[in-house]
CSV table of C-alpha atoms and ligand atoms in Angstrom, one decimal:
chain,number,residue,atom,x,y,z
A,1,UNK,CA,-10.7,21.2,37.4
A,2,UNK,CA,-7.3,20.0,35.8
A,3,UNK,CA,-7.0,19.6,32.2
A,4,UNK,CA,-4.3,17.4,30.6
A,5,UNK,CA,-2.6,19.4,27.6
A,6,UNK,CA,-2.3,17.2,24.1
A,7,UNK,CA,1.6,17.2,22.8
A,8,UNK,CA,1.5,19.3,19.8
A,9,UNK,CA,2.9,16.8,16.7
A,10,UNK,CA,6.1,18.4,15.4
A,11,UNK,CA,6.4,21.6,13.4
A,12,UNK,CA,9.2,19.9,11.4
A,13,UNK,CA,10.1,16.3,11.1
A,14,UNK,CA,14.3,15.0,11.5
A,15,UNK,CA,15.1,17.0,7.9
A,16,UNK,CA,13.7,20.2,9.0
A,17,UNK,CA,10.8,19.6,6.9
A,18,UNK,CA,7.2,21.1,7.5
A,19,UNK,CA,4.1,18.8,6.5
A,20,UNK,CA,3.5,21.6,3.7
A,21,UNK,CA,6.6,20.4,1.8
A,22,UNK,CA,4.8,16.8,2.0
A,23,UNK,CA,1.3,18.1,0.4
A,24,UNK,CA,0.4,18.0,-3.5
A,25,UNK,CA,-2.1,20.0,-5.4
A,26,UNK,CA,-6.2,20.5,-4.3
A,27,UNK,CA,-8.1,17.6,-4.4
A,28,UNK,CA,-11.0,18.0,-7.3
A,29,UNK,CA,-12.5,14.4,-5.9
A,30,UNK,CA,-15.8,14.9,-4.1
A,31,UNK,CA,-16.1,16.1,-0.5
A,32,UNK,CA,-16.0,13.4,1.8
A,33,UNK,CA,-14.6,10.9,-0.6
A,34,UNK,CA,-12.7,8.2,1.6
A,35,UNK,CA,-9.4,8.7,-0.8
A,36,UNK,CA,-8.5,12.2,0.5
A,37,UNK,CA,-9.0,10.5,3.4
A,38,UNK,CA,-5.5,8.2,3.0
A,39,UNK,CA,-3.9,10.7,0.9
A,40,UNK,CA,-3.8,12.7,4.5
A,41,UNK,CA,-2.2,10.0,5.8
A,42,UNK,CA,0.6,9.2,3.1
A,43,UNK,CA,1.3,12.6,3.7
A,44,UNK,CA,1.3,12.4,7.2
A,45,UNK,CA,3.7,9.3,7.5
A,46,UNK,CA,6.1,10.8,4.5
A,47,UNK,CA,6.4,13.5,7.1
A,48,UNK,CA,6.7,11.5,9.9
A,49,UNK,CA,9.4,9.2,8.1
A,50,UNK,CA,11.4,12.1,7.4
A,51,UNK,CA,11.3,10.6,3.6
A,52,UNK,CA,13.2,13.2,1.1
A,53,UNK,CA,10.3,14.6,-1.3
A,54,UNK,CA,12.7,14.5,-4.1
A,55,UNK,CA,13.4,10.9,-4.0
A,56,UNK,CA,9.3,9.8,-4.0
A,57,UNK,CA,8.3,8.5,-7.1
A,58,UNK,CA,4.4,8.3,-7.4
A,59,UNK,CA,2.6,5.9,-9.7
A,60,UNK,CA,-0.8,5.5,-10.8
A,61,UNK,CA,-2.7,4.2,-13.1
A,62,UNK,CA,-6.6,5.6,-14.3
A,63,UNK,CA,-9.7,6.0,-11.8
A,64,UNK,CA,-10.5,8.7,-9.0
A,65,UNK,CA,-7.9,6.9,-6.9
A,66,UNK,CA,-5.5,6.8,-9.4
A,67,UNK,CA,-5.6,10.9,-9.3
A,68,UNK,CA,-4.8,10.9,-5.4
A,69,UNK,CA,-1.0,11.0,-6.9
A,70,UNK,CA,-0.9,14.3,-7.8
A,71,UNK,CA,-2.6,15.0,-4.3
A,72,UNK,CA,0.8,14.7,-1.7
A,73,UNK,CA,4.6,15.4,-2.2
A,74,UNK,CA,4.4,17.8,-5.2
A,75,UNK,CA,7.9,18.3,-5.5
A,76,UNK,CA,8.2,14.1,-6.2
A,77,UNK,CA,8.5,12.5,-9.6
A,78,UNK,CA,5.0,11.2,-10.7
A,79,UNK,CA,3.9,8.7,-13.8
A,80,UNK,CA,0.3,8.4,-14.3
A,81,UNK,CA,0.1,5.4,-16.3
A,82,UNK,CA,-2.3,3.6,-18.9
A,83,UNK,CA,-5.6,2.0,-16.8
A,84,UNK,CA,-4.4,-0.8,-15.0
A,85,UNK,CA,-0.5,-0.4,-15.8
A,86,UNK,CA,1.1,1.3,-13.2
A,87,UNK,CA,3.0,-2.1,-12.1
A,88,UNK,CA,5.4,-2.5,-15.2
A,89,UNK,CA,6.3,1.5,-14.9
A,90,UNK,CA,7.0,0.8,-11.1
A,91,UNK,CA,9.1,-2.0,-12.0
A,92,UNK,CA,10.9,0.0,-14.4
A,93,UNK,CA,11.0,2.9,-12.0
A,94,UNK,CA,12.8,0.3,-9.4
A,95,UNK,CA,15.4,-1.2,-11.6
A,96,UNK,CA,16.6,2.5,-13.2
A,97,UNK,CA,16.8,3.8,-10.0
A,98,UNK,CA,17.2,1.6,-6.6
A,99,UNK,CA,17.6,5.0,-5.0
A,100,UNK,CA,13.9,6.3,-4.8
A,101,UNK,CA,10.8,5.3,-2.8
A,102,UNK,CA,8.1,4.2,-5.2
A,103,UNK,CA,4.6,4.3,-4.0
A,104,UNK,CA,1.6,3.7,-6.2
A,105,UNK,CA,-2.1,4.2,-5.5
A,106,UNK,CA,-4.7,2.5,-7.5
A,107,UNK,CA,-7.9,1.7,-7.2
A,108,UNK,CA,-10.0,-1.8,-7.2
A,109,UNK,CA,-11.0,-1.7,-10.7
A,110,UNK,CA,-7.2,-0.3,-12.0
A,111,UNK,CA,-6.1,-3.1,-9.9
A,112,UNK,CA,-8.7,-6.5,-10.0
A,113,UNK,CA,-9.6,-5.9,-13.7
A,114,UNK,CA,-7.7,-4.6,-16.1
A,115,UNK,CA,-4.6,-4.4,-14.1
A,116,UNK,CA,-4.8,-8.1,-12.7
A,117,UNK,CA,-2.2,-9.5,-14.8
A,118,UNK,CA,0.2,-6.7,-14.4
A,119,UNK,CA,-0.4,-6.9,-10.6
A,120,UNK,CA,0.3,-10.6,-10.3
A,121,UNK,CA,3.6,-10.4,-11.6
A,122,UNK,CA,5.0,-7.3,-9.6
A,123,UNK,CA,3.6,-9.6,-6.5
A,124,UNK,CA,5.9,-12.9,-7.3
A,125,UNK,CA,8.4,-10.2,-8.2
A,126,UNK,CA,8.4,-8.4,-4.5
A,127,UNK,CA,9.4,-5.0,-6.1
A,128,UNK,CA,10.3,-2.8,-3.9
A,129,UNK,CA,7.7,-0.4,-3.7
A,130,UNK,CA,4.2,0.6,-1.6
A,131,UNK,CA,1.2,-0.3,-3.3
A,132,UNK,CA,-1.9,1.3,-2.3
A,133,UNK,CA,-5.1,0.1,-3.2
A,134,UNK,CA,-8.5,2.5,-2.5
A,135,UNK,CA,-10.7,-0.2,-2.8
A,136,UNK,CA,-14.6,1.1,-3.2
A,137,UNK,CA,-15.9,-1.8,-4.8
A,138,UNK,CA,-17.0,0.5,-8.0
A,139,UNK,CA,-16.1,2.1,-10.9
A,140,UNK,CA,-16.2,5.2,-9.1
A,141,UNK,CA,-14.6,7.8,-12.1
A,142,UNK,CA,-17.0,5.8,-14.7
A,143,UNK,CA,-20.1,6.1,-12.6
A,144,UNK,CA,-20.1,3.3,-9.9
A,145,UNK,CA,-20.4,0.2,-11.5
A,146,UNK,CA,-19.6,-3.1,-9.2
A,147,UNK,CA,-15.9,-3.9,-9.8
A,148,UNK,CA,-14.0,-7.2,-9.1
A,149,UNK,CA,-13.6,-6.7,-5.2
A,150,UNK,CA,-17.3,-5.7,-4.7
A,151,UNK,CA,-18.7,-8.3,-2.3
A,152,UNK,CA,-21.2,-11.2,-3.1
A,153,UNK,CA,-24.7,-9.6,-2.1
A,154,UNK,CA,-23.7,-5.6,-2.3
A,155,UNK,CA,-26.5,-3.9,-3.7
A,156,UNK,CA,-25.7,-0.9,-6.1
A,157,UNK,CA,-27.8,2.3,-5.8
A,158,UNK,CA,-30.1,1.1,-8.8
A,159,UNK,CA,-31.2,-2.2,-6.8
A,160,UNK,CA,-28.8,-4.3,-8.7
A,161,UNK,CA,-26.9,-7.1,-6.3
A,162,UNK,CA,-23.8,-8.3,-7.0
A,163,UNK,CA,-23.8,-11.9,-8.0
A,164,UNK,CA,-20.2,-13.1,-8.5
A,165,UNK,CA,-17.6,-13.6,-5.7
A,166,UNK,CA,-15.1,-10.5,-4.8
A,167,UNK,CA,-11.5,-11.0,-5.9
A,168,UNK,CA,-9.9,-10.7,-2.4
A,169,UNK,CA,-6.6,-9.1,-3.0
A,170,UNK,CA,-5.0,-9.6,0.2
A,171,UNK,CA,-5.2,-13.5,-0.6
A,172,UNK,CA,-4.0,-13.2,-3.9
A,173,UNK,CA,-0.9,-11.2,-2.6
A,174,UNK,CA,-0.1,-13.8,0.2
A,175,UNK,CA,-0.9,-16.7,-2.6
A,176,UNK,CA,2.1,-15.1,-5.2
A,177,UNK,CA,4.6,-14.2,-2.3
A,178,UNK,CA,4.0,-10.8,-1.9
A,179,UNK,CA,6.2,-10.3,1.8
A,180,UNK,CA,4.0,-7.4,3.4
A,181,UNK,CA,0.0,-7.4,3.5
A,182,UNK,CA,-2.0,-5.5,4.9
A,183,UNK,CA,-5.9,-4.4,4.7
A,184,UNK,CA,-7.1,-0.9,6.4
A,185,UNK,CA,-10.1,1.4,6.4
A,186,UNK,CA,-10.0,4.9,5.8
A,187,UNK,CA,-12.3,5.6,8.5
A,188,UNK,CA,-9.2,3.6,10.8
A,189,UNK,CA,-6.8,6.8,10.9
A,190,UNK,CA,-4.2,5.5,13.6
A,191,UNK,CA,-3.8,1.7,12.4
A,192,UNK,CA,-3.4,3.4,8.5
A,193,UNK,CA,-1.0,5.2,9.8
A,194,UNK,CA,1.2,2.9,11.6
A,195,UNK,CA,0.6,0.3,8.7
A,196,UNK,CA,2.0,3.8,6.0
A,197,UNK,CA,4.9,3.7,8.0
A,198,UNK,CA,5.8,0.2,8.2
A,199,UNK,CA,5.0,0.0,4.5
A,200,UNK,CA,7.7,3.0,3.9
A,201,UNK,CA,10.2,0.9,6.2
A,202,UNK,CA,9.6,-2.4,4.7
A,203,UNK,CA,12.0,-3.8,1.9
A,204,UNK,CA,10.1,-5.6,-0.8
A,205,UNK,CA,6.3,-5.2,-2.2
A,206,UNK,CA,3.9,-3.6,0.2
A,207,UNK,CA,0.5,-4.1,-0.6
A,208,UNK,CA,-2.2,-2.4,1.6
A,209,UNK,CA,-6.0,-2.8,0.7
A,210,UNK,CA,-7.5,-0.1,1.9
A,211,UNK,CA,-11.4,-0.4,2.4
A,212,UNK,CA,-12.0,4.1,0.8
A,213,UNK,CA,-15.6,4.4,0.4
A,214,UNK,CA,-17.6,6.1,-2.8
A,215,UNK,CA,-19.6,8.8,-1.2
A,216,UNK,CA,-21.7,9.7,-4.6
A,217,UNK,CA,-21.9,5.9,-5.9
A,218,UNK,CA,-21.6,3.5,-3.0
A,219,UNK,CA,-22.2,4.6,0.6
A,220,UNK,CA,-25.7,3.7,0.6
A,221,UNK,CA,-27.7,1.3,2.8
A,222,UNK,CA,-27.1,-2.4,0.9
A,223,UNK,CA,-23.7,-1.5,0.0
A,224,UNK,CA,-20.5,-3.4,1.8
A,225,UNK,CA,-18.2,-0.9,1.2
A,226,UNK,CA,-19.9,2.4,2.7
A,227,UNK,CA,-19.3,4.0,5.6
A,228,UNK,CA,-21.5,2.8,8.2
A,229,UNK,CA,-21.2,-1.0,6.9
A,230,UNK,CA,-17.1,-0.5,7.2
A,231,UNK,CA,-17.2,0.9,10.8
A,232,UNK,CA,-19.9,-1.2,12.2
A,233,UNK,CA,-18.1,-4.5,10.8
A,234,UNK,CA,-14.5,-3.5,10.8
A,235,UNK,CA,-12.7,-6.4,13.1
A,236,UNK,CA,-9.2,-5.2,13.8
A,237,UNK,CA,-6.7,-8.5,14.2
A,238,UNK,CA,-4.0,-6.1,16.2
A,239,UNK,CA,-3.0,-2.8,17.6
A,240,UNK,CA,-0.5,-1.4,15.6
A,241,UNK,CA,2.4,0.4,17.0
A,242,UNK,CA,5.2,2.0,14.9
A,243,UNK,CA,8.7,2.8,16.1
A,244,UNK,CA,10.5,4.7,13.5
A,245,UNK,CA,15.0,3.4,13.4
A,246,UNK,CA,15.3,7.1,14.3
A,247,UNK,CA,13.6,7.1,17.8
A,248,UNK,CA,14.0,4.7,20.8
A,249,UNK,CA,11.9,1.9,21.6
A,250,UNK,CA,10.1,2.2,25.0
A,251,UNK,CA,9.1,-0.8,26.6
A,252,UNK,CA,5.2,0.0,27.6
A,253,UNK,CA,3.6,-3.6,27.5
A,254,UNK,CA,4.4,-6.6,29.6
A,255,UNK,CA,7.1,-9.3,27.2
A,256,UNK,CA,5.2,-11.7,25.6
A,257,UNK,CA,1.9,-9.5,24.9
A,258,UNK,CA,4.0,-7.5,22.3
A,259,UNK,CA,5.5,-9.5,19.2
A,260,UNK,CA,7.9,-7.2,17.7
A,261,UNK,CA,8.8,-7.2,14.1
A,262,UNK,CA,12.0,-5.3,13.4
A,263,UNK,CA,12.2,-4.1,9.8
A,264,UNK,CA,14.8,-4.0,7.5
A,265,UNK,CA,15.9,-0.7,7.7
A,266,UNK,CA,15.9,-0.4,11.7
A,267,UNK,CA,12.2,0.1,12.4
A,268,UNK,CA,9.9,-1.9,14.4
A,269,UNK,CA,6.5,-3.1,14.3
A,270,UNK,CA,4.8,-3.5,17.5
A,271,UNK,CA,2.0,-5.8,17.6
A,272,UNK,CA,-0.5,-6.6,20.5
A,273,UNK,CA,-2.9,-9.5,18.8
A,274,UNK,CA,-6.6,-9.0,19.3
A,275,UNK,CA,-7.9,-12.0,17.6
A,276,UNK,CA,-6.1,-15.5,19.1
A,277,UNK,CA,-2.6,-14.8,19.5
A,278,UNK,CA,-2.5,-14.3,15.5
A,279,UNK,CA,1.1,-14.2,14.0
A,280,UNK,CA,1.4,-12.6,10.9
A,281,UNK,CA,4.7,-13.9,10.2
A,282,UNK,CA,2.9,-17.6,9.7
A,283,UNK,CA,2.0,-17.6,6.0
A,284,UNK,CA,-0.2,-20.9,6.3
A,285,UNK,CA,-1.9,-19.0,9.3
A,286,UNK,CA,-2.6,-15.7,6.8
A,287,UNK,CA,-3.5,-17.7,4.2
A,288,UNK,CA,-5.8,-19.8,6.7
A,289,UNK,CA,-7.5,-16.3,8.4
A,290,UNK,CA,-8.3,-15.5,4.9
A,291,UNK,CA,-10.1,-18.2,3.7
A,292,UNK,CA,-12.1,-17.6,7.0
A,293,UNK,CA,-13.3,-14.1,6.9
A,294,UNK,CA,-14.5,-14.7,3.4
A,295,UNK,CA,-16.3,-17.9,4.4
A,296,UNK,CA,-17.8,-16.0,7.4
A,297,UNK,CA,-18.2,-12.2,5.2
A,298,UNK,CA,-16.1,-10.7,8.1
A,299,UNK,CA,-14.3,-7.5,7.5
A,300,UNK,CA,-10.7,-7.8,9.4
A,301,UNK,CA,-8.3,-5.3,9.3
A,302,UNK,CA,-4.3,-5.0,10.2
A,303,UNK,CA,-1.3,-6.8,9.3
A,304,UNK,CA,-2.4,-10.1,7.5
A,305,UNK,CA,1.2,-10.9,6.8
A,306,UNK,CA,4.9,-9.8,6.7
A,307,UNK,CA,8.2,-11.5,5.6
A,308,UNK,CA,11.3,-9.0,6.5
A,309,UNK,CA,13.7,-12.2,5.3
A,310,UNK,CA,12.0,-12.2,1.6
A,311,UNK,CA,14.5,-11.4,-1.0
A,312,UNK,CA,13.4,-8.5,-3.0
A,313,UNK,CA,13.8,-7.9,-6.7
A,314,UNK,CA,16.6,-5.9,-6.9
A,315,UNK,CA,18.5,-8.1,-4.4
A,316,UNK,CA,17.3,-10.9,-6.4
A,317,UNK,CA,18.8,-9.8,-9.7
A,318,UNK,CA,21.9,-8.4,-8.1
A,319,UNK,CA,21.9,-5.1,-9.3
A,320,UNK,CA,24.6,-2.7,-9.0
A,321,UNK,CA,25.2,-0.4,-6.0
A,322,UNK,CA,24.7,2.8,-8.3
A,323,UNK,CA,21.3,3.0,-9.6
A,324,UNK,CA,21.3,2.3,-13.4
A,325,UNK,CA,20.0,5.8,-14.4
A,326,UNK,CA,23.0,7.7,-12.9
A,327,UNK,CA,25.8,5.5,-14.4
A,328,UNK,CA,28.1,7.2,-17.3
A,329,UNK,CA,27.4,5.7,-20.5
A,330,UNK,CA,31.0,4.2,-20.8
A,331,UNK,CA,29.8,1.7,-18.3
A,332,UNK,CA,25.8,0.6,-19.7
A,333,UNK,CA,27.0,0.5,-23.4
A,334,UNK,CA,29.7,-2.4,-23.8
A,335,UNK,CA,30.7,-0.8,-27.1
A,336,UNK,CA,32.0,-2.4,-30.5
A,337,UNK,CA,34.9,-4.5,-29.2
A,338,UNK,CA,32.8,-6.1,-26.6
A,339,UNK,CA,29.7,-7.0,-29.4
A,340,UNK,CA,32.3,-8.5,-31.7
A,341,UNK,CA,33.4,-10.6,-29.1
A,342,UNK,CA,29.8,-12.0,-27.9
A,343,UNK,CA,29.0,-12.6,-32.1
A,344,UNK,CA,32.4,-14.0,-32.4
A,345,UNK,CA,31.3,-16.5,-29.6
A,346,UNK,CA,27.9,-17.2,-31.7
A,347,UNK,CA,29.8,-18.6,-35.1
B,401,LIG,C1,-8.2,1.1,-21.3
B,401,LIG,C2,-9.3,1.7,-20.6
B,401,LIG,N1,-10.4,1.0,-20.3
B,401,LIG,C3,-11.4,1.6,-19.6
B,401,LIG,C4,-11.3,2.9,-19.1
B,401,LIG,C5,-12.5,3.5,-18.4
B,401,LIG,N2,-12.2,3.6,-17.0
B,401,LIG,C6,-11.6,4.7,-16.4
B,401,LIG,S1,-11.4,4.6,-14.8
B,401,LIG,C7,-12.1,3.1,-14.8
B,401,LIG,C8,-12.3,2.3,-13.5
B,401,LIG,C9,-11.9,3.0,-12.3
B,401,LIG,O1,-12.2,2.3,-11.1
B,401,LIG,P1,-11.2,2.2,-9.9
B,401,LIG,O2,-9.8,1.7,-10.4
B,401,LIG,O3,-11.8,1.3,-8.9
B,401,LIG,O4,-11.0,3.7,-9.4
B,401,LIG,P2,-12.1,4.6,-8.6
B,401,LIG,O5,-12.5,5.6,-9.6
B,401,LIG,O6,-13.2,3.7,-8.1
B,401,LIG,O7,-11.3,5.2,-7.5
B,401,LIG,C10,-12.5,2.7,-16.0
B,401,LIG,C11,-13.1,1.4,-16.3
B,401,LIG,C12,-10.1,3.6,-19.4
B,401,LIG,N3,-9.9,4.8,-18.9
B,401,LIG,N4,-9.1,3.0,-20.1
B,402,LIG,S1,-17.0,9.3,-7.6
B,402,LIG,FE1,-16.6,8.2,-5.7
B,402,LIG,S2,-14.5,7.6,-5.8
B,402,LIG,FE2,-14.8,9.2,-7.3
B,402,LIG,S3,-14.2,11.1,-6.2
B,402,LIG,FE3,-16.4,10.8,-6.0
B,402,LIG,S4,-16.7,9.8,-4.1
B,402,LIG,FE4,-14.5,9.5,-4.7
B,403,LIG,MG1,-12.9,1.8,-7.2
């Protein structure tokens, strides 16, 4: 009997690079808990990318998610912000320096509640960052209560069901303009993989809600977000391929089953619809799918929508080629002369 051999991945990536000099510190969240499960995979595609550790910044904000920072690219820069304010510190991040590759990971309850307001604006604002969200439908640091996103009917461990509609933050992100959506499930390695990627290529806000269940607080029978639930009702809308700019395309499919989404910086995304020729480029269409799923409680998955043409902040506002942090101080400070001037204008 004939065995075919499985390609070993790459020792090191196009900067020589080994996956060790993408990892972080040991994880202290508990075993099995669906967030180490995607902060293997950030790792992974920051690899994969060939991304330079020392231009990652990582943000967070307060939760068991929000510690998954400290948890890949140790050699990064990394903010762990107030509960629920990791967005303005991104934005800030973005406008001193246009240079790095922000990525923040937060969690349902950093994110739905608290953080809402903050979360909204860096949405309409399509800063250029990643922003992960390890949505478990609880509290999980502060003992598994329901957050925002848990869905209507979940049942907690103590009996209690959740009786107020989930905040579905894939809609809200398509509703304030945010130009790359995506939802996942940590138990879906390859499609979070291909979407990391595209999220690292893409130009603007990234927002993927990632489905990361509680093992301790919410993987029980009842519960909409554990395990078993996710994989026996995940409905994927595509398969996902990824073609990095740095490699050549290879035509595999027939034309016309492929729709091909070529990224800003040279990348593509491949995508073979599973679910009625779906376009993710159609914003009505997104926004339409949406409103579907939750009418019918179906959990899809993929890439819910994409805009490679939207204008990102730092485009918007026209900011100089140098990034702000690295310019000389004769060149940020107008001076004396230059005040006197703008007051003399005033009188
Ligand atoms: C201002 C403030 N309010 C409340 C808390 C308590 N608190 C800490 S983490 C957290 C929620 C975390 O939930 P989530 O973001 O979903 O992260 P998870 O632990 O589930 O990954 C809360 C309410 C806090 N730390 N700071
Ligand atoms: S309490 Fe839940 S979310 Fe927090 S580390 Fe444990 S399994 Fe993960
Ligand atoms: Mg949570």
């Amino acid at each position: 009997m004939s065995s075919v051999a499985t390609p070993k991945p790459p020792a090191t990536n196009r900067l020589g690079l080994t996956i060790k000099d993408y990892s972080g510190l040991k994880s202290t969240l508990c075993v099995g808990c669906g967030h180490d499960v995607i902060t293997r995979q950030i790792t992974q595609a920051f690899f994969d990318m060939g991304v330079e550790p020392h231009n990652v910044a990582k943000l967070s904000g307060i939760g068991c998610s929000s510690k998954t920072t400290a948890y890949f690219v140790e050699s990064g820069h990394g903010f762990n912000a107030v509960h629920g304010r990791m967005p303005a510190i991104g934005t800030g991040v973005m406008l001193a320096n246009k240079n790095l590759i922000s990525i923040g990971v937060s969690g349902d309850g950093d994110t739905a509640s608290i953080g809402a307001g903050q979360f909204m604006h860096l949405l309409r604002r399509n800063v250029p960052m990643i922003y992960i969200v390890e949505n478990n439908g609880v509290y999980g640091l502060t003992k598994g209560q329901f957050s925002a996103t848990a869905d209507y009917g979940s049942k907690l461990k103590n009996g209690v069901i959740n009786d107020l509609p989930a905040v579905d933050l894939c809609g809200l992100a398509i509703e304030l303009g945010c130009s790359f959506v995506a939802r996942s499930f940590s138990g879906d390695m390859k499609q979070l993989a291909a979407l990391l990627k595209g999220a690292v290529a893409h130009k603007g806000t990234a927002l993927l809600d990632v489905i990361s269940p509680c093992v301790t607080f919410n993987n029980h029978e009842g519960s909409t977000k554990s395990y078993k639930y996710s994989k026996d009702h995940e409905i994927p809308i595509q398969e996902i391929g990824f073609v990095p700019f740095f490699e050549e395309i290879q035509i595999e499919q027939a034309p016309g089953q492929v729709q091909d989404v070529a990224m800003h910086d040279g990348s593509h995304l491949r995508l073979k619809a599973l679910r009625e020729d779906y376009d993710p480029t159609n914003r009505r269409n997104a926004m339409e799918l949406l409103a579907d799923a939750r009418e019918k409680q179906e959990f899809l998955t993929g890439l819910i929508y994409i805009d490679e043409k939207a204008v990102d902040f730092l485009t918007l506002l026209d900011t100089v080629d140098e990034p702000l942090a690295t310019l000389p101080e004769s060149k940020t400070r107008p001076g004396k002369a230059a005040f006197d001037e703008i007051m003399a204008g005033l009188t």
